[in-house]
CSV table of C-alpha atoms and ligand atoms in Angstrom, one decimal:
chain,number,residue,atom,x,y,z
A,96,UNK,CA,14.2,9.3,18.6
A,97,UNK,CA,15.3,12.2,16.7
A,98,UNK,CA,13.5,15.3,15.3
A,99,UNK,CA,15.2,16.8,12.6
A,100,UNK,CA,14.0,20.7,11.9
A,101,UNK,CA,14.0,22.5,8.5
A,102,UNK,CA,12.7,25.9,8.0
A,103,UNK,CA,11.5,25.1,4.7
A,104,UNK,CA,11.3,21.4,2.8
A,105,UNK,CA,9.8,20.8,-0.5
A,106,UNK,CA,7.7,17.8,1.5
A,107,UNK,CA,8.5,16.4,4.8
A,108,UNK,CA,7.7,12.9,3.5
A,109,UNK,CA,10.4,13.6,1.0
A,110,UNK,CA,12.9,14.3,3.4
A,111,UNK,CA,11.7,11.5,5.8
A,112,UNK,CA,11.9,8.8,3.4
A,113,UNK,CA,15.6,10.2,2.4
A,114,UNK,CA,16.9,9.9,5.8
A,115,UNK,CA,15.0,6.1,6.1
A,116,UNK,CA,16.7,4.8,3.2
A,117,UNK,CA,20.0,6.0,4.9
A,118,UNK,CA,19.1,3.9,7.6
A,119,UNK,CA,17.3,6.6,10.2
A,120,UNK,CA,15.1,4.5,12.7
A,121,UNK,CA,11.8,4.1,14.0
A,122,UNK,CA,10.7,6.9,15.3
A,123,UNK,CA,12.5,9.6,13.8
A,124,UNK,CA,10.4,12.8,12.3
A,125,UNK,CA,10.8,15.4,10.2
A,126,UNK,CA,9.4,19.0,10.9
A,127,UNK,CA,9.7,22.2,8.5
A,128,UNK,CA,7.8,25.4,9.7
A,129,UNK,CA,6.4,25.6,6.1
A,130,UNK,CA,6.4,23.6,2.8
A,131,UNK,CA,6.5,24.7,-0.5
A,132,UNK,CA,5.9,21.5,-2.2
A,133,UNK,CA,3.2,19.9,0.6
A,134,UNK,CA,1.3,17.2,-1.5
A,135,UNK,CA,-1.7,14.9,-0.2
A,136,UNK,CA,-3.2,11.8,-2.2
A,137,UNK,CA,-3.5,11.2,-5.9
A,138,UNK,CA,-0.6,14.3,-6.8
A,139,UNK,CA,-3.0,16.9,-4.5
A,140,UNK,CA,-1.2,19.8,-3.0
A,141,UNK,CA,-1.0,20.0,0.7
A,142,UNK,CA,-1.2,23.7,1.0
A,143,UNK,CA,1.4,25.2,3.8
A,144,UNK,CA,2.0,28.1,5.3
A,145,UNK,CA,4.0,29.0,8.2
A,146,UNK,CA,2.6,28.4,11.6
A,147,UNK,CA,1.0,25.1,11.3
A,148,UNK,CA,2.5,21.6,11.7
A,149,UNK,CA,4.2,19.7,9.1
A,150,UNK,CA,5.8,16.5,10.3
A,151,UNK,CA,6.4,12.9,8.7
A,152,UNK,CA,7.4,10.4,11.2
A,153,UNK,CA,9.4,6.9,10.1
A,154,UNK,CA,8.0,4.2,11.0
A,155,UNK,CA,9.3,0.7,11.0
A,156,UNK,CA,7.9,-2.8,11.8
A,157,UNK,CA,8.6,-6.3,10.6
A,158,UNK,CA,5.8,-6.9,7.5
A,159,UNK,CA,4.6,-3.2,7.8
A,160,UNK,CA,5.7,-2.3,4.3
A,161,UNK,CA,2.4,-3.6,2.7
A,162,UNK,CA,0.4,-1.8,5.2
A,163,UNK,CA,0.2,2.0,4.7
A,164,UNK,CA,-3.6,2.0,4.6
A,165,UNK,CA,-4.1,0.8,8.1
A,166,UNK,CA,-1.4,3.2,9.6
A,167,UNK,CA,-2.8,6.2,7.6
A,168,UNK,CA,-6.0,5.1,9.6
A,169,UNK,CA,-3.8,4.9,12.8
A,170,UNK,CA,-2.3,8.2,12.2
A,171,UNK,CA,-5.9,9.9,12.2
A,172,UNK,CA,-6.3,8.7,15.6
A,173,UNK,CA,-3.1,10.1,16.9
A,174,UNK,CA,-4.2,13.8,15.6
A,175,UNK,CA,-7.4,13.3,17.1
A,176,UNK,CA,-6.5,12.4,20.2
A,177,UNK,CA,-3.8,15.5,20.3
A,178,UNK,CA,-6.4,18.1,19.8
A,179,UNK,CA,-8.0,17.4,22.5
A,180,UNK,CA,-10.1,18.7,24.3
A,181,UNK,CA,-11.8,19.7,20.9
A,182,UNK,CA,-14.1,17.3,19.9
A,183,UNK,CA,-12.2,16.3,16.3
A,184,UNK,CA,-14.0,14.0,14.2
A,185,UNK,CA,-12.6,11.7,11.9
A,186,UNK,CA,-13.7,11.5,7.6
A,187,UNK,CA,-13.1,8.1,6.0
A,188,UNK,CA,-10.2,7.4,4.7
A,189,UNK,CA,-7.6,10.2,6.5
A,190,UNK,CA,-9.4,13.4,6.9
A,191,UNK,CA,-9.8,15.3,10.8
A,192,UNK,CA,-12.4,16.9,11.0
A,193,UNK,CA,-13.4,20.1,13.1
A,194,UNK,CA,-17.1,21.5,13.4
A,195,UNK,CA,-17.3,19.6,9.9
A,196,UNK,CA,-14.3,21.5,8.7
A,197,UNK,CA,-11.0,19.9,7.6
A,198,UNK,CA,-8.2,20.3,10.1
A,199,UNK,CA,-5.8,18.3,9.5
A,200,UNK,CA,-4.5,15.2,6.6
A,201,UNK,CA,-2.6,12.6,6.9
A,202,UNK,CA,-0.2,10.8,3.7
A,203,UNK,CA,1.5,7.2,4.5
A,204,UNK,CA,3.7,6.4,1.6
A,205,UNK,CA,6.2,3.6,1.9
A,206,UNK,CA,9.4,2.7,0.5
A,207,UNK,CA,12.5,1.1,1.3
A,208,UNK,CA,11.0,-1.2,4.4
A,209,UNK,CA,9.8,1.8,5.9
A,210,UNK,CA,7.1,3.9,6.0
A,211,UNK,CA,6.7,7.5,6.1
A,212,UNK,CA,3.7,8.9,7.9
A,213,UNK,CA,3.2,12.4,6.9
A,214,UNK,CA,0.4,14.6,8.9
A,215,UNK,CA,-0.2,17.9,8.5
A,216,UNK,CA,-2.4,19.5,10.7
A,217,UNK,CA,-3.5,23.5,10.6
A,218,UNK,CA,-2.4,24.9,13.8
A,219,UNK,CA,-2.1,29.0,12.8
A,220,UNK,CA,-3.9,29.0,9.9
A,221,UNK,CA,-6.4,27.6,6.8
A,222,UNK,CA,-6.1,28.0,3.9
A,223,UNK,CA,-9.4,29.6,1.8
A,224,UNK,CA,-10.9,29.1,-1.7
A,225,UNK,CA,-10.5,25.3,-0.8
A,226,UNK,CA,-13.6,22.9,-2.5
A,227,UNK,CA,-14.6,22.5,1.0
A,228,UNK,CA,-14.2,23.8,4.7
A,229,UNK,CA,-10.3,23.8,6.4
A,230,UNK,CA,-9.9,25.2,9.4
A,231,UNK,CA,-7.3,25.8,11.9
A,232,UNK,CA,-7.3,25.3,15.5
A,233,UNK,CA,-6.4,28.7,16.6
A,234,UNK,CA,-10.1,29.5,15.4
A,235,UNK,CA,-11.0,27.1,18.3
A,236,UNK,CA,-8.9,28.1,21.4
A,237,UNK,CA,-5.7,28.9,22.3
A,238,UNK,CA,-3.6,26.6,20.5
A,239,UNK,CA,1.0,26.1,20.8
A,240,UNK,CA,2.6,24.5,17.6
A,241,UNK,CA,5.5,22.7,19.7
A,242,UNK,CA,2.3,21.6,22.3
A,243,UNK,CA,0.5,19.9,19.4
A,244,UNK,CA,4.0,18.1,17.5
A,245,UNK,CA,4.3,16.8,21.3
A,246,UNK,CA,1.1,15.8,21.4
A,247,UNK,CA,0.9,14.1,17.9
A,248,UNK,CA,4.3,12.0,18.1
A,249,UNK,CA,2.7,10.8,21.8
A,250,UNK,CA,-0.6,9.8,20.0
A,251,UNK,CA,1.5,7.9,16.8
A,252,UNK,CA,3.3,6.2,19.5
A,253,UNK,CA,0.1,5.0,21.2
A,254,UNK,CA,-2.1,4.1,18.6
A,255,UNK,CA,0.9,2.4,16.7
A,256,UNK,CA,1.6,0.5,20.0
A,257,UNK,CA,-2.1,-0.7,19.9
A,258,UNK,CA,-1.6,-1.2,16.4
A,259,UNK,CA,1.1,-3.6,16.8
A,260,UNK,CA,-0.4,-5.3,20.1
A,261,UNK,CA,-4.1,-5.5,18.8
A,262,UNK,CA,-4.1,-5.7,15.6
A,263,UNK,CA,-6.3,-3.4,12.9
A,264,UNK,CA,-9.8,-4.5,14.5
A,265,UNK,CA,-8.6,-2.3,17.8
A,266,UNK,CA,-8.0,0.4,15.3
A,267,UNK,CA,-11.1,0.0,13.3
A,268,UNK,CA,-13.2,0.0,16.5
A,269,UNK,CA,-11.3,3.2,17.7
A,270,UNK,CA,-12.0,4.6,14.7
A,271,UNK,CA,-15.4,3.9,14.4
A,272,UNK,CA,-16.0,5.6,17.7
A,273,UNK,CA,-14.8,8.7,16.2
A,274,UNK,CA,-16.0,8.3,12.4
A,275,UNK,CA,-19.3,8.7,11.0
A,276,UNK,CA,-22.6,7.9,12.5
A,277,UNK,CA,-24.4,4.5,11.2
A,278,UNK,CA,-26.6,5.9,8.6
A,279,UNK,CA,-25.1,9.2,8.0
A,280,UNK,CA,-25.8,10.7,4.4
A,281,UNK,CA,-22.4,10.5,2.3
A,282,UNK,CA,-21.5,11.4,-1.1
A,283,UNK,CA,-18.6,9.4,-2.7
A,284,UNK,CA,-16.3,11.0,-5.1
A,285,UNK,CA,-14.5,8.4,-7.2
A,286,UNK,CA,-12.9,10.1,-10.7
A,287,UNK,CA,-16.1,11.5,-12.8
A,288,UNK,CA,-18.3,8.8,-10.6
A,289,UNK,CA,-20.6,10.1,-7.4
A,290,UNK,CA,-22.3,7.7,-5.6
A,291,UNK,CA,-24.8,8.7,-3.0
A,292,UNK,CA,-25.5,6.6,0.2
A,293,UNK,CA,-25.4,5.8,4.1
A,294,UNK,CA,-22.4,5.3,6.2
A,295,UNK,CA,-22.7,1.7,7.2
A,296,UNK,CA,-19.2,1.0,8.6
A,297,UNK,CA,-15.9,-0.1,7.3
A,298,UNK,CA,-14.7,-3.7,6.9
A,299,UNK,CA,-11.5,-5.1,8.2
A,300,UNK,CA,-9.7,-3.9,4.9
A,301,UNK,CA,-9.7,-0.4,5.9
A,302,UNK,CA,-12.8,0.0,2.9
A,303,UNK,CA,-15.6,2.0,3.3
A,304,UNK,CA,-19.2,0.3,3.4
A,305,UNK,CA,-21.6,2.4,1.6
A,306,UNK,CA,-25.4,1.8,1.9
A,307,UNK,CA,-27.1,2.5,-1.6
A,308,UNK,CA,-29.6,1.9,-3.2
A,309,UNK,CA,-28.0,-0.9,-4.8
A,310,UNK,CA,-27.3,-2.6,-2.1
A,311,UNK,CA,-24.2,-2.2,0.3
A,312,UNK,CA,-21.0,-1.1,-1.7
A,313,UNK,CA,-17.2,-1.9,-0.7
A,314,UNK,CA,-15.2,1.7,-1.6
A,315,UNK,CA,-11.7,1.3,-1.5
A,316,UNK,CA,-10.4,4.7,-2.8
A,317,UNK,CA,-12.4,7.8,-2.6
A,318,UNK,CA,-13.4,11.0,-1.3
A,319,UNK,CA,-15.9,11.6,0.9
A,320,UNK,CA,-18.2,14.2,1.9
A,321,UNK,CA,-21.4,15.0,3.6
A,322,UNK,CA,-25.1,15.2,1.5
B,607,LIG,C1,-4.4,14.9,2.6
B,607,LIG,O1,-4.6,14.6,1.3
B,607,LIG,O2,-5.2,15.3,3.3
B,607,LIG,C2,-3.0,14.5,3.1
B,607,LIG,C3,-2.3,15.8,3.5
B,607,LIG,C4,-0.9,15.4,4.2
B,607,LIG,C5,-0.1,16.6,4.4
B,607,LIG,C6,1.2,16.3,5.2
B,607,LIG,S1,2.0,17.7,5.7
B,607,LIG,C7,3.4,16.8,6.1
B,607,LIG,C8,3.6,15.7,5.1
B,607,LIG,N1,4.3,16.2,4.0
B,607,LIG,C9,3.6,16.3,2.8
B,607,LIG,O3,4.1,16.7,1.7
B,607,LIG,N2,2.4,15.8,3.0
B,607,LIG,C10,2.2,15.4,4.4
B,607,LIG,P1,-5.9,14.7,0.5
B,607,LIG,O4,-7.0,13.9,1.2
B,607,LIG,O5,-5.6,14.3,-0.9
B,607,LIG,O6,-6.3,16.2,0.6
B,607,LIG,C11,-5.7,17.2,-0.2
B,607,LIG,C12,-6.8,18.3,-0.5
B,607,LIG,O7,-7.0,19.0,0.8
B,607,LIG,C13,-6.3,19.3,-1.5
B,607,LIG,O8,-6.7,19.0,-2.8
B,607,LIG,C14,-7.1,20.6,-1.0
B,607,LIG,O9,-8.4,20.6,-1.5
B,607,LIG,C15,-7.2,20.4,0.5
B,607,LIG,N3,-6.1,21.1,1.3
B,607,LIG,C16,-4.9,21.5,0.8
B,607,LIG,N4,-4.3,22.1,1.8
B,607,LIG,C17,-5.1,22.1,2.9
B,607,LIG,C18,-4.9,22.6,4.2
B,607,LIG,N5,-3.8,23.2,4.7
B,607,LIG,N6,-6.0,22.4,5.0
B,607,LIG,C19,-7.1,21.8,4.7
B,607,LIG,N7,-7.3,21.3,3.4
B,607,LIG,C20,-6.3,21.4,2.5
């Protein structure tokens, strides 16, 4: 496994899914102290500065092409697991949460066979003016930037171990332990539509079950956040 350092990419996904198509293999990642073209889902910009961590790791498995939405679901576990010991929190479908405050995003893309798992995670710094809370995990504790890459690749490498051993119901249980409550308040963000409701789990596709009024609804793309 190699890590391949940049002082500045457009996107680390970018430059991960270049070196895949030319053949890199599993396990190889691709760090850049900052970005100036960082992007999350649906064309959003992934804002970052230098100081935090920036790393998209290739990943390759037979039949894993078709399944990006399970291993962005894997990769929150990973970034969970290397902040510890803050209690991190995870925010259906790729969000880590700290104290209720974004910390960290993850972007799985695939192409080529491979996929590219792309996390970002604010280590220095968060950015402000966002629609919501970031924050960073220097505002938490002492916090090392090369200690947290370490920590992250070590968590990919577990959780996509358990991923491939276990299947997505060990990853949707792991997740659940770190997601919502049953029957916390959520708001759903899909285009113009909000629907309001209660956490009530998430199904073995990965969706999001949302208790309305309604009745329980199946959300497969969406943002959430808190009533
Ligand atoms: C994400 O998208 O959360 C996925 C972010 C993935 C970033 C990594 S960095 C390494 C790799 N290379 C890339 O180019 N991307 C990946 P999404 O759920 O769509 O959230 C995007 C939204 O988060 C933006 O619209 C902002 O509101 C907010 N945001 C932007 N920068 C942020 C930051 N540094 N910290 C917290 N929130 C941020």
């Amino acid at each position: 496994m190699t890590i391949h350092r940049y002082d500045v990419l457009a996107s680390t996904n970018d430059e991960a899914r270049r070196l895949a198509l030319a053949g890199a293999p599993h396990g190889d990642a691709v760090v850049a102290a900052r970005q100036t073209g960082g992007r999350g889902r649906l064309g959003r910009s992934w804002i970052s500065p230098p100081g935090n961590l920036y790393v998209s790791v290739i990943l390759r498995s037979p039949g894993s092409a078709g399944s990006h939405p399970q291993v962005a679901f894997v990769a929150g576990l990973a970034v969970v697991d290397a902040v510890r010991p803050l209690p991190a929190s995870l925010k259906w479908p790729n969000d880590v949460l700290l104290a209720g405050a974004k910390v960290a995003g993850v972007l799985v893309e695939s192409d080529g066979g491979a996929l590219v798992c792309g996390i970002g995670v604010n280590v220095a710094q968060a950015p402000a003016g966002l629609p919501y809370p970031a924050t960073a995990l220097a505002a938490h504790g002492p916090t090392n930037l090369e200690a947290v890459l370490a920590a992250v690749l070590a968590g990919l490498d577990h959780w996509w171990q358990v991923w491939l051993a276990n299947g997505f119901a060990a990853i949707r249980t792991a997740w659940l332990q770190r997601g919502p409550a049953p029957g916390d308040p959520l708001i759903v963000t899909q285009g113009p539509r909000r629907t309001a409701g209660r956490f009530a789990g998430m199904d073995m596709d990965g969706a999001l079950l949302l208790q309305t009024a309604a009745g329980v609804q199946r959300i497969l793309a969406g943002d959430v956040s808190g009533a």
